[in-house]
Coordinates of C-alpha atoms and ligand atoms in Angstrom, one line a residue:
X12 CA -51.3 6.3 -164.8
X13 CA -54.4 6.5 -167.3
X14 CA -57.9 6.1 -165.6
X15 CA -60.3 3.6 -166.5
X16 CA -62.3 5.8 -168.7
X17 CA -59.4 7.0 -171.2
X18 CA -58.1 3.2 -171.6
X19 CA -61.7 1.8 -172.0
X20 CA -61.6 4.4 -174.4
X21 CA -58.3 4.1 -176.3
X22 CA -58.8 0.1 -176.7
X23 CA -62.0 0.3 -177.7
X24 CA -61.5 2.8 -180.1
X25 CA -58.1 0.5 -181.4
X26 CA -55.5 3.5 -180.0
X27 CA -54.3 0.9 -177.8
X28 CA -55.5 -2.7 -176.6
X29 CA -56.3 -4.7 -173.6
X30 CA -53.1 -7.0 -173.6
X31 CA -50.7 -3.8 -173.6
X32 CA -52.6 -2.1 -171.3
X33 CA -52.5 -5.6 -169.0
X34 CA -48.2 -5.7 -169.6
X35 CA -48.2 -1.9 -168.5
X36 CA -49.6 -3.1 -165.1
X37 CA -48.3 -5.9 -165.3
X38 CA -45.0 -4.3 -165.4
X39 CA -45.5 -2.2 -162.5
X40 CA -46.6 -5.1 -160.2
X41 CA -43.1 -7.0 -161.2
X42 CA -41.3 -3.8 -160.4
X43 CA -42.8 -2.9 -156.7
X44 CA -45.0 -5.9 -155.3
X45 CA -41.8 -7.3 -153.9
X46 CA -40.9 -4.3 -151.7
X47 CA -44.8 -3.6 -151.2
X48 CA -46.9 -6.8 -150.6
X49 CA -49.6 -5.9 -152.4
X50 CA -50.6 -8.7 -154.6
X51 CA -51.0 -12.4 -152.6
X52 CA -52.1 -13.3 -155.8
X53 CA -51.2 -12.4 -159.3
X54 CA -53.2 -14.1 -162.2
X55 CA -50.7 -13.6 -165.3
X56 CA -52.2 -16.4 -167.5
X57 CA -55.7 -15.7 -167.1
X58 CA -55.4 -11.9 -167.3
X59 CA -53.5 -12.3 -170.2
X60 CA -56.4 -14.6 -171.5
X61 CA -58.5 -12.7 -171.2
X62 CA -56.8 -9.3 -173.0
X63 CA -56.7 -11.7 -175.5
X64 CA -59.9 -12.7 -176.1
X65 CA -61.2 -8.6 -175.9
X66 CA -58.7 -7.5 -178.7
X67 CA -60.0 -10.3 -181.1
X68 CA -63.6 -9.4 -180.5
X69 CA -62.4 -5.5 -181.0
X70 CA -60.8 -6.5 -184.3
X71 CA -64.1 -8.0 -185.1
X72 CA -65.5 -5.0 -184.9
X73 CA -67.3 -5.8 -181.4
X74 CA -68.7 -3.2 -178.8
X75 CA -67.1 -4.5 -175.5
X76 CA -68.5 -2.8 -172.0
X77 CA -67.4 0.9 -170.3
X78 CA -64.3 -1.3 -168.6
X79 CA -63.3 -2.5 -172.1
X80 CA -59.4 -3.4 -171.2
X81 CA -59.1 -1.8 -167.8
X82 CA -57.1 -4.0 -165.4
X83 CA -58.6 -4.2 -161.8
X84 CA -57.4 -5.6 -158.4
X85 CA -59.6 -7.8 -155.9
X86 CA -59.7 -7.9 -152.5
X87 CA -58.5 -11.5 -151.4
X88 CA -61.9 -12.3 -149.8
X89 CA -63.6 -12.6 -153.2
X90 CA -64.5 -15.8 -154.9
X91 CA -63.1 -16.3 -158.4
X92 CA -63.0 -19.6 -160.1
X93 CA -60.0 -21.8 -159.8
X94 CA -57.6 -18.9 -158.1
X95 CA -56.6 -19.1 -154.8
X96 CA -58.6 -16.9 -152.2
X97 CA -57.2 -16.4 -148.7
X98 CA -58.5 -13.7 -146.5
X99 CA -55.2 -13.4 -145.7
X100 CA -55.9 -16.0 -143.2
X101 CA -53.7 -19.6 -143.0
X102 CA -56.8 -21.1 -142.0
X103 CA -58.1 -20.8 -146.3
X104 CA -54.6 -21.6 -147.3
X105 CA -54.8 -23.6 -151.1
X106 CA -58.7 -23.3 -151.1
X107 CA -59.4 -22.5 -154.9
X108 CA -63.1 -21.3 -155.5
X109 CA -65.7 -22.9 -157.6
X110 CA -67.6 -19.6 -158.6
X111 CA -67.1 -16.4 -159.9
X112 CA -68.1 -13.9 -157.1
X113 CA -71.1 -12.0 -159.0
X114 CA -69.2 -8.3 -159.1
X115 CA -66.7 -10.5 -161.4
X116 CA -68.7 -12.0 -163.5
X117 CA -70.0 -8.2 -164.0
X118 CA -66.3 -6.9 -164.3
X119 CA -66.2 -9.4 -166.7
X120 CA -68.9 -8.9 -169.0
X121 CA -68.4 -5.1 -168.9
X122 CA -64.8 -6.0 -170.4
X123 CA -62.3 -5.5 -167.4
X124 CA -59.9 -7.8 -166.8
X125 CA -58.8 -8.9 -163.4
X126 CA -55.6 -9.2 -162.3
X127 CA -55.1 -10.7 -159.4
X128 CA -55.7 -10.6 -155.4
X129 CA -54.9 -8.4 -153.2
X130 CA -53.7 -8.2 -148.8
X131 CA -56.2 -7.7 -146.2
X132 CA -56.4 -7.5 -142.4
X133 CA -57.6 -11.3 -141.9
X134 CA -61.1 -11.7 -142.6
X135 CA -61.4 -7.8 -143.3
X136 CA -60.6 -7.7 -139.5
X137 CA -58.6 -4.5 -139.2
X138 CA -57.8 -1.1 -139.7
X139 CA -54.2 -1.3 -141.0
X140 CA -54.1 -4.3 -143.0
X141 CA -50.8 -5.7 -140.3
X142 CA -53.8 -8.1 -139.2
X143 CA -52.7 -10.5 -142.5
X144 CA -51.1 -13.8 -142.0
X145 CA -49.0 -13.0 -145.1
X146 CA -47.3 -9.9 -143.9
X147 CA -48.5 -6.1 -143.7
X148 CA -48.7 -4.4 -147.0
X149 CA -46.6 -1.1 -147.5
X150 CA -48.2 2.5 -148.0
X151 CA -46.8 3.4 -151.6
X152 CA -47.0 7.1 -150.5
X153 CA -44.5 6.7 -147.6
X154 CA -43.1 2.6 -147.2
X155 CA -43.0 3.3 -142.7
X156 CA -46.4 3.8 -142.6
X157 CA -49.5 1.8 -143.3
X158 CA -51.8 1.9 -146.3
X159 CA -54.8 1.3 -144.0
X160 CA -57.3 -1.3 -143.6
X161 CA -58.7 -4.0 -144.7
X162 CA -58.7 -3.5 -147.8
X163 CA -55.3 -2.2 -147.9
X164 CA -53.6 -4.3 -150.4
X165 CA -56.8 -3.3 -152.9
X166 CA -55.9 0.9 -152.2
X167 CA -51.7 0.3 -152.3
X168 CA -52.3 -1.4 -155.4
X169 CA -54.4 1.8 -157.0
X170 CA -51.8 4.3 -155.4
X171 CA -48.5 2.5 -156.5
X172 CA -50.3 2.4 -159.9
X173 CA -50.5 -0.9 -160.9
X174 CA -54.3 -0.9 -161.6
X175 CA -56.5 2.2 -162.0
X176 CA -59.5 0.3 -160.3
X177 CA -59.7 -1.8 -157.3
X178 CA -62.3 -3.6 -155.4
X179 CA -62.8 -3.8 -151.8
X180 CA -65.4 -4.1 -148.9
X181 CA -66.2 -2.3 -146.3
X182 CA -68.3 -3.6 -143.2
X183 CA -66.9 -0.8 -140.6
X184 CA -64.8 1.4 -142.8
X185 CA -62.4 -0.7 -144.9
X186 CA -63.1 0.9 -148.3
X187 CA -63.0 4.4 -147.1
X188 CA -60.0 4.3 -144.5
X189 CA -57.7 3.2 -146.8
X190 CA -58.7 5.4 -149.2
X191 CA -58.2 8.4 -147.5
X192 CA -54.6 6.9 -145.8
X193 CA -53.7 6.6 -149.8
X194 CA -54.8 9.1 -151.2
X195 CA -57.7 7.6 -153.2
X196 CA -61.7 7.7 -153.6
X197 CA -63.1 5.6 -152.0
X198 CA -66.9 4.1 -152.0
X199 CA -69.6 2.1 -149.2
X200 CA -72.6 2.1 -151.1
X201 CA -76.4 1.6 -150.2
X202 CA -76.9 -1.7 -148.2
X203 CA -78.0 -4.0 -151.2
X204 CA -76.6 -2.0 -153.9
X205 CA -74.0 -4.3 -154.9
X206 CA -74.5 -7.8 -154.6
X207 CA -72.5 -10.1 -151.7
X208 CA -72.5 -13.0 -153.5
X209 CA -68.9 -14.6 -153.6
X210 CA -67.7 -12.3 -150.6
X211 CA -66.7 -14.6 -148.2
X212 CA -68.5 -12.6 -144.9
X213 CA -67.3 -11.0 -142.6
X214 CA -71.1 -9.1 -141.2
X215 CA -73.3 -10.2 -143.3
X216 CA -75.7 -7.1 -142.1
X217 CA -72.4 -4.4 -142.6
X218 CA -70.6 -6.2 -145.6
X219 CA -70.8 -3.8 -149.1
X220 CA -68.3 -4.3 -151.8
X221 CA -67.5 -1.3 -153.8
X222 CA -64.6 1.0 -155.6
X223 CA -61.2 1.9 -154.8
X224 CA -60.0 4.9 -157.8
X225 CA -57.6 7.6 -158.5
X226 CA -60.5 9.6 -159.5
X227 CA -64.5 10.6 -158.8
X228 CA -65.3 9.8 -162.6
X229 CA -63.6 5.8 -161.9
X230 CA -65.4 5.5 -159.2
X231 CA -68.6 6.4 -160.3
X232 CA -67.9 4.5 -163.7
X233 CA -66.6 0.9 -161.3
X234 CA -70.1 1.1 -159.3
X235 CA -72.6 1.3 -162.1
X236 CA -70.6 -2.0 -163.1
X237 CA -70.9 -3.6 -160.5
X238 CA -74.3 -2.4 -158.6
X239 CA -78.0 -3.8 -159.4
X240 CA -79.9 -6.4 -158.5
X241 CA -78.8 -10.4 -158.0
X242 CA -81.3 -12.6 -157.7
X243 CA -78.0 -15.0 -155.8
X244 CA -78.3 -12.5 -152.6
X245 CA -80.9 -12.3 -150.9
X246 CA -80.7 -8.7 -149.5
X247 CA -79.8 -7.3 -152.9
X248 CA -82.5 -4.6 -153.4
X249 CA -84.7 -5.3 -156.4
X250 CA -84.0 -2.8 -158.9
X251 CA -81.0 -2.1 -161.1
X252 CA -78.2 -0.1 -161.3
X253 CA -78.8 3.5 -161.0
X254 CA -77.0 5.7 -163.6
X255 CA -74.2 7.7 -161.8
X256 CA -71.5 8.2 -164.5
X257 CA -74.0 11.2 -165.7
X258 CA -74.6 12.8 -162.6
X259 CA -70.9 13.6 -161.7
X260 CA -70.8 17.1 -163.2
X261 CA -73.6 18.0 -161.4
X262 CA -72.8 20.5 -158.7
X263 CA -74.3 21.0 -155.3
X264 CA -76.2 24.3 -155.9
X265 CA -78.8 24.8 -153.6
X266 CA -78.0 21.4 -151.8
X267 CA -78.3 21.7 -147.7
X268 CA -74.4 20.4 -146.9
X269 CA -74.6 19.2 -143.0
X270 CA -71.1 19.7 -141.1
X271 CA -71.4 17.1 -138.1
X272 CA -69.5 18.1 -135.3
X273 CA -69.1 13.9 -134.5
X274 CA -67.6 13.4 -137.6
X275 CA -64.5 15.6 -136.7
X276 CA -64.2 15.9 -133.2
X277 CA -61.6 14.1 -132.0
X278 CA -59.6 14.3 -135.1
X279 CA -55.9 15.8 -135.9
X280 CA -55.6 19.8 -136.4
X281 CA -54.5 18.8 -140.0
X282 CA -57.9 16.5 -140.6
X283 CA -60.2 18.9 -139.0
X284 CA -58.3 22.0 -140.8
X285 CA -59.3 20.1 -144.6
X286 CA -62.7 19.5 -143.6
X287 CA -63.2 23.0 -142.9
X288 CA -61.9 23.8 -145.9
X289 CA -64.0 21.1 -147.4
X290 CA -67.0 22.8 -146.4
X291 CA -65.8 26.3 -148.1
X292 CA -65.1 24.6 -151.1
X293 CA -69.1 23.4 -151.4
X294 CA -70.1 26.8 -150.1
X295 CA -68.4 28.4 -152.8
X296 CA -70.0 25.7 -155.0
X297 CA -73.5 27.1 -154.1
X298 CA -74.1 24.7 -151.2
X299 CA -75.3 25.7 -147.9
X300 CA -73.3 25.0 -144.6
X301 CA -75.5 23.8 -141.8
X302 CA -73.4 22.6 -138.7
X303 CA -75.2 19.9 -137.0
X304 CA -74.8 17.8 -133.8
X305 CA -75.6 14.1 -133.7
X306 CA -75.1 12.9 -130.6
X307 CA -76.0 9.1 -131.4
X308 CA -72.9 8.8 -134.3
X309 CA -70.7 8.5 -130.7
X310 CA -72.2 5.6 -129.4
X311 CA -71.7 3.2 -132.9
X312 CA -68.4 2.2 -132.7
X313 CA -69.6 0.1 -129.4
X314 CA -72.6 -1.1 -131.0
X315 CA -70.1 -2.1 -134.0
X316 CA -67.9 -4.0 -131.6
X317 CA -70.7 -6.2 -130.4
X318 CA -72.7 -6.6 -133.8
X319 CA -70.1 -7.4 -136.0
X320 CA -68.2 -9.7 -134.1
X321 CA -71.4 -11.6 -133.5
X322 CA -72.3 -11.9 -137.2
X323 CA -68.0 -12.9 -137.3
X324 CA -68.4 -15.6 -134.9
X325 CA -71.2 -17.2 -136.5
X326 CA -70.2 -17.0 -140.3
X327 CA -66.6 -18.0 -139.3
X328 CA -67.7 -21.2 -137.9
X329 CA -67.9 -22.5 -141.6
X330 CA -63.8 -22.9 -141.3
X331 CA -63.9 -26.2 -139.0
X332 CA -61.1 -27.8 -140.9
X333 CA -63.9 -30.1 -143.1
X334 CA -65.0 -28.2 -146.0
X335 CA -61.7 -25.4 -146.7
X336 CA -58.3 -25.4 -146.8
X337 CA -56.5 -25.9 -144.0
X338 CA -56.8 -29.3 -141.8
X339 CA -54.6 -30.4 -138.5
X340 CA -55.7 -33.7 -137.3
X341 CA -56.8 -34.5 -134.1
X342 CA -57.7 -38.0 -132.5
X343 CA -61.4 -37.7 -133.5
X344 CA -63.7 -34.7 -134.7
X345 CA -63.6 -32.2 -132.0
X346 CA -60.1 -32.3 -131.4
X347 CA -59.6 -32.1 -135.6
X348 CA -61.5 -28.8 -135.1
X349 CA -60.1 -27.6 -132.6
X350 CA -56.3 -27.9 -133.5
X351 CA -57.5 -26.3 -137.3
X352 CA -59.2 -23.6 -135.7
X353 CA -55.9 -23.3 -133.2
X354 CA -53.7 -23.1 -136.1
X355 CA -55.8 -21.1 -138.9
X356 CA -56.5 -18.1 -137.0
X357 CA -55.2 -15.6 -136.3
X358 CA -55.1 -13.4 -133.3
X359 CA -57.7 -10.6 -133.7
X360 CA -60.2 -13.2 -135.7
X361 CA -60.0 -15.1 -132.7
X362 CA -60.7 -11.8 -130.3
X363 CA -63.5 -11.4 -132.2
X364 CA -65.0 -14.8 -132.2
X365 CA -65.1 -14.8 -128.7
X366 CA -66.2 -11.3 -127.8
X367 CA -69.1 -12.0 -130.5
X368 CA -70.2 -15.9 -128.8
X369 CA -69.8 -14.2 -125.7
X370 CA -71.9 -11.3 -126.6
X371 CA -74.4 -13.8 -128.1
X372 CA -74.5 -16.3 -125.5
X373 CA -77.5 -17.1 -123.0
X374 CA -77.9 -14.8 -120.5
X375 CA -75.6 -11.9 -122.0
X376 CA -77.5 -11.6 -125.0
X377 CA -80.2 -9.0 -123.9
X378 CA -77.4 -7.1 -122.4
X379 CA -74.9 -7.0 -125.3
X380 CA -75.9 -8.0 -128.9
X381 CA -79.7 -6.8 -127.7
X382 CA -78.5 -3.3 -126.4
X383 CA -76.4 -2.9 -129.9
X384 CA -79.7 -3.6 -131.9
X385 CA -81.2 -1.1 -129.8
X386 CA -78.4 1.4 -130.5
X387 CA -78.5 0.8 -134.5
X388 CA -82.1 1.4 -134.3
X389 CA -81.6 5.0 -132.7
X390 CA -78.5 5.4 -135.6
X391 CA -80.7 4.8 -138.6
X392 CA -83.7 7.4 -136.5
X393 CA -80.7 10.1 -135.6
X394 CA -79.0 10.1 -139.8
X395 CA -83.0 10.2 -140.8
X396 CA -83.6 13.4 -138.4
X397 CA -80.1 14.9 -140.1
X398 CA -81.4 14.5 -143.1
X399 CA -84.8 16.9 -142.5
X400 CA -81.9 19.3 -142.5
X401 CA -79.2 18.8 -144.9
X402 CA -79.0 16.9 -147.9
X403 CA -76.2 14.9 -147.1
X404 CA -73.7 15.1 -144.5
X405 CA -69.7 16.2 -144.2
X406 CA -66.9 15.0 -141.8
X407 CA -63.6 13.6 -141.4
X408 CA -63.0 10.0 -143.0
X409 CA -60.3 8.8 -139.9
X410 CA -59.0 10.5 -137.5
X411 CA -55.2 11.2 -138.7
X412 CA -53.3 10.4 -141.9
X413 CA -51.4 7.3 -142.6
X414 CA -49.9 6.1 -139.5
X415 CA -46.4 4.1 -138.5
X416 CA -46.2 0.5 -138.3
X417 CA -46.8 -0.7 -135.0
X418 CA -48.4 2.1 -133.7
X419 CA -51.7 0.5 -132.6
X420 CA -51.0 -2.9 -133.1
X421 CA -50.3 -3.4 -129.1
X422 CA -53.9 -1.4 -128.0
X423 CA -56.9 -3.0 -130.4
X424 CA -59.1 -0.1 -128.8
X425 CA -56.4 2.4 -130.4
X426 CA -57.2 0.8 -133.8
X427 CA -60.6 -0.2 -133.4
X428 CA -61.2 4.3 -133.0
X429 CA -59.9 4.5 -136.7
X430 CA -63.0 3.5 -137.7
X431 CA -65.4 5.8 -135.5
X432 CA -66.2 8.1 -138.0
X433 CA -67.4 5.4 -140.9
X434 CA -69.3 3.0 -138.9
X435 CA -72.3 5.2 -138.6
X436 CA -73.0 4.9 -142.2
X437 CA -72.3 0.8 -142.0
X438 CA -74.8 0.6 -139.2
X439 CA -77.7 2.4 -141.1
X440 CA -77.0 1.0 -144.5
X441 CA -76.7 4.2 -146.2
X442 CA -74.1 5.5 -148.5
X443 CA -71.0 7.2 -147.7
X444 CA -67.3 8.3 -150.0
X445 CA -64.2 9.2 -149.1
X446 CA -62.5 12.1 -151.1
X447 CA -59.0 13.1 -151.1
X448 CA -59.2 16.8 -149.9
X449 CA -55.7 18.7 -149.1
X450 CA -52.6 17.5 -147.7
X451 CA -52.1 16.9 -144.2
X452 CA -49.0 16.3 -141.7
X453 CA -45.9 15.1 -143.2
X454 CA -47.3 15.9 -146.8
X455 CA -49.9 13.0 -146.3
X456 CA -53.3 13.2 -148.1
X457 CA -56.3 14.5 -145.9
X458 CA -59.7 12.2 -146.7
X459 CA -63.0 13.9 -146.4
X460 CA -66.1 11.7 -146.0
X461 CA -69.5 12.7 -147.4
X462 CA -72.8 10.5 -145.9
X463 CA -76.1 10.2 -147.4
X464 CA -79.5 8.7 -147.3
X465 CA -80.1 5.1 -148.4
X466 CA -79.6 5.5 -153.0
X467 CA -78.1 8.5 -153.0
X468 CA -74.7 8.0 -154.3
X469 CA -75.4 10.2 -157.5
X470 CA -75.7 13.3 -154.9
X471 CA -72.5 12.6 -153.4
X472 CA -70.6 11.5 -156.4
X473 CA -71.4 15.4 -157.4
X474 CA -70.6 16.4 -153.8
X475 CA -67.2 14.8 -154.3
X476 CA -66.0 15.7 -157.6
X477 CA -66.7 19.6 -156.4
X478 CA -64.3 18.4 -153.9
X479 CA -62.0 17.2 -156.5
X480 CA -62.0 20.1 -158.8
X481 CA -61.3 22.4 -155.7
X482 CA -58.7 20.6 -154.7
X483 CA -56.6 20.6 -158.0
X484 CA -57.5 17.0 -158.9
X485 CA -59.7 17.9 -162.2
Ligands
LIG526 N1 -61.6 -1.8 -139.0 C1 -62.9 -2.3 -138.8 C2 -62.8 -3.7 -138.2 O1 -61.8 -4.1 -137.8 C3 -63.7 -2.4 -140.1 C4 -63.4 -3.5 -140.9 C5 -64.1 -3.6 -142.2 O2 -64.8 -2.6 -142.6 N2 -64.0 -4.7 -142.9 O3 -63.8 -4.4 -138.0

C-alpha cells in the first residue's frame, strides 16, 4: 500500500486523485472486512463526497492540506456527524452524533478523508478487542490470533491495508498494543496534545487519541494534524502543534537511551531478544545505553485498575437509557435504567463499573482510589528521576506477540498484564511509541516501546525511525 505522504503527494500534484485513491481502499475493505470485522461502520457516500469535493478544488488549482486524499479509519468511540458511533457497545446502538469530534474536523481541513468506523473492546475496555458486542476483529497477519486492543479494529484496518492511517486512543495501552500485535507504529502522545473533544471517555485523566501507521514518517505526519490546542477541551495544553514531520531524520547521537529493566522483565525470550537488539541498533546510531531500574513502573498497572475504572464508572453513568441509544422500559424510571443498563452492557464494562464505585465509595475511598493517586504521584516523581539520566527510555511494548483467541478471555488478570508495560506512561501523561522491531515467535512482529518526558515526541519520532531503518523498514 502507498503511505500517506506519497498519495498526499500524487493527488495533489494531479498524478492521481482523492476519489481513486478512496475506490482503492474502498476495494480492499469490500474484499476482506467480511472475513475480518474490521469496519462496524463503512461511510461510502460521504467518503466518496468528499474525494469529490478535493479533486474539484485540485482542478481549481487549490492547495489542499499534507493529508490531501489519504483515506483514514476511526476508532468507533469518535463522534462524527450523522454516522453511527458504537463503542462497540449495544448499549449506543443507532445513536448518530451531532458533532464532528475536533481530530475530524482537523483530518478534514488538512484534506483526508474518512472512511468509516472501526471495532473496539467495548468502551476501549480491553486488550484484545474480543470485549466488542459486535464480534472480535481478526489479526490480518495470522486470522487465529488477535489484532490486540482496543483499538484493534483501527490497527487490522492499517495492516490488512485498507487505509494507510488510522486513529485510535489509548488510556492504558490501546494505541500501542495493537500496534506492536500488528505490526504497526503506533503513538500516545503528551496528556493535552491532542484534543478529547468528541471521544466519548473512557478516563478522562488517561484518554489521548493519536496515530496508527505503516510507517514513522505517517505517524509523525497524522499527529502534527491532529495535535494543538482546542479551546472545546479543557485540558488541551495551550500551545500549538509542534513540528515533528522535520525532526524525523534526526538521529539519536549523543542522546542518553535508558534500558529499563521493568519494561522487559517478564516478557517472552523472543520480546526481550528484539529489545536487546533494539538498544544495539541506537548504540550503533551514536546513542548511549544506560540500563536503569524503576522500581515504581511495577506497581501502575494496580493503580490503573482502580483509577480508570473510577473515572469509567462515573463517565459511563451518562448511558441511563434517557439521552443515547438504547432504551428497555421498566415500570417507572429506576427500573427503565436499570433494565437499559442490564441489557447495554457488557460484561467487562460492567466489572469495571463496579470495581471503580466500589473503589470510590465512602469508606473505601482513602484505601483504594486515594492509595492509586498516591501511587501516580510517585510514577510521574520515578519517570522524572529516569530522566536525570537518559533522554528517553527503551522497553518492551507487551509482553508476547499476537496471541490466540480465547487465550485470556476466561482470566481478566491474564489480560489486564498485557498492558503493564504502557500504563506507566498513561499514568504520568507523557509520551510513549511503539515501533515494529524484528520478528518474533511464529514469524510475528516484535513491538519496541520508546517513553519520554511530557512534549517530546520529536525525540522519539527520531528514536524510532533509527529503529526503523535498522530494521529494514526504510
Ligand atoms: N487494556 C487496557 C484496559 O483494558 C487499556 C485500554 C485502553 O487503553 N483503552 O483498560
Amino acid at each position: 500500500m502507498k503511505s500517506a505522504s506519497d498519495i498526499a503527494r500524487d493527488v495533489q500534484s494531479g498524478t492521481s486523485s482523492a476519489a481513486s485513491e478512496l475506490d482503492v481502499a474502498l476495494a480492499q475493505i469490500r474484499a476482506r472486512n467480511g472475513e475480518l470485522n474490521i469496519f462496524l461502520y463503512v461511510d461510502e457516500e460521504g467518503a466518496q463526497r468528499t474525494a469529490a469535493a478535493l479533486d474539484e478544488r485540485i482542478q481549481r488549482g487549490e492547495q489542499i492540506g499534507p493529508l490531501a486524499g489519504v483515506p483514514v479509519a476511526l476508532k468507533d468511540n469518535l463522534c462524527q456527524t450523522g454516522i453511527p458511533t458504537t463503542c462497540s457497545s449495544k448499549i449506543l446502538e443507532g445513536w448518530r452524533p451531532p458533532y464532528n469530534a475536533t481530530v475530524i474536523d482537523r483530518l478534514l481541513v488538512a484534506g483526508a478523508v474518512p472512511v468509516g468506523k472501526t471495532n473496539l473492546d467495548e468502551f476501549a475496555m480491553g486488550s484484545s478487542t474480543e470485549n466488542s458486542a459486535f464480534g472480535p476483529t481478526l489479526n490480518p497477519l495470522d486470522t487465529s490470533r488477535v489484532p490486540g486492543g482496543s483499538s484493534g479494529g483501527s490497527a487490522a484496518a492499517v495492516a490488512a491495508d485498507m487505509t494507510p492511517l488510522a486513529l485510535g486512543s489509548d488510556t492504558g495501552g490501546s494505541i500501542r498494543q495493537p500496534a506492536a500485535l500488528c505490526g504497526l507504529v503506533g503513538v500516545k502522545p503528551t496528556y493535552g496534545l491532542v484534543s478529547r473533544y468528541g471521544l466519548i471517555a473512557f478516563a478522562s485523566s488517561l484518554d489521548q487519541i493519536g496515530p496508527l501507521t505503516k510507517n514513522v514518517r505517517d505517524a509523525a505526519l497524522l499527529l502534527e494534524v491532529i495535535a494543538g490546542h482546542d479551546p472545546l477541551d479543557s485540558t488541551s495544553l495551550p500551545e500549538p502543534a509542534p513540528s515533528l514531520s522535520s525532526h524525523v531524520n534526526d538521529g539519536v547521537a549523543g542522546k542518553r537511551v535508558g534500558l529499563v529493566r521493568e519494561l522487559i522483565d517478564g516478557a517472552d525470550a523472543d520480546v526481550m531478544a528484539s529489545v536487546e537488539r533494539a538498544a544495539d541498533a541506537l548504540r550503533e546510531a551514536g546513542a548511549t545505553i544506560v540500563e536503569l531500574s524503576v522500581p515504581e513502573f511495577r506497581l501502575g498497572l494496580s493503580a490503573y485498575y482502580l483509577i480508570a475504572p473510577a473515572e469509567a464508572s462515573s463517565n459511563l453513568a451518562r448511558f441511563d437509557g434517557v439521552r443515547y441509544g438504547l432504551r428497555v422500559n421498566g415500570d417507572d424510571v429506576t427500573s427503565m435504567m436499570e433494565a437499559t443498563r442490564t441489557a447495554g452492557f457488557g460484561e467487562e464494562v460492567k466489572r469495571r463499573i463496579m470495581l471503580g464505585t466500589y473503589a470510590l465509595s465512602a469508606g473505601y475511598f482513602d484505601a483504594y482510589y486515594g492509595q492509586a493517586l498516591k501511587v501516580r504521584t510517585l510514577t510521574i516523581n520515578a519517570f522524572a528521576r529516569a530522566y536525570h539520566q537518559a533522554d528517553f527510555l527503551l522497553g518492551a511494548t507487551t509482553p508476547s506477540v499476537a496471541f490466540a483467541f480465547g487465550a485470556k478471555t476466561s482470566d481478566p488478570m491474564a489480560m489486564y498484564l498485557s498492558d503493564v508495560f504502557t500504563i506507566p506512561s498513561n499514568l504520568a501523561g507523557e509520551p510513549a511509541i511503539s515501533v515494529p522491531f524484528g520478528t518474533g515467535d511464529a514469524g510475528l512482529p516484535v513491538g519496541v516501546q520508546l517513553l519520554g518526558p511530557g512534549r517530546s515526541e520529536a525525540l522519539l519520532f527520531a528514536g524510532a525511525r533509527v529503529l526503523e531503518i535498522a530494521d529494514g523498514r526504510s
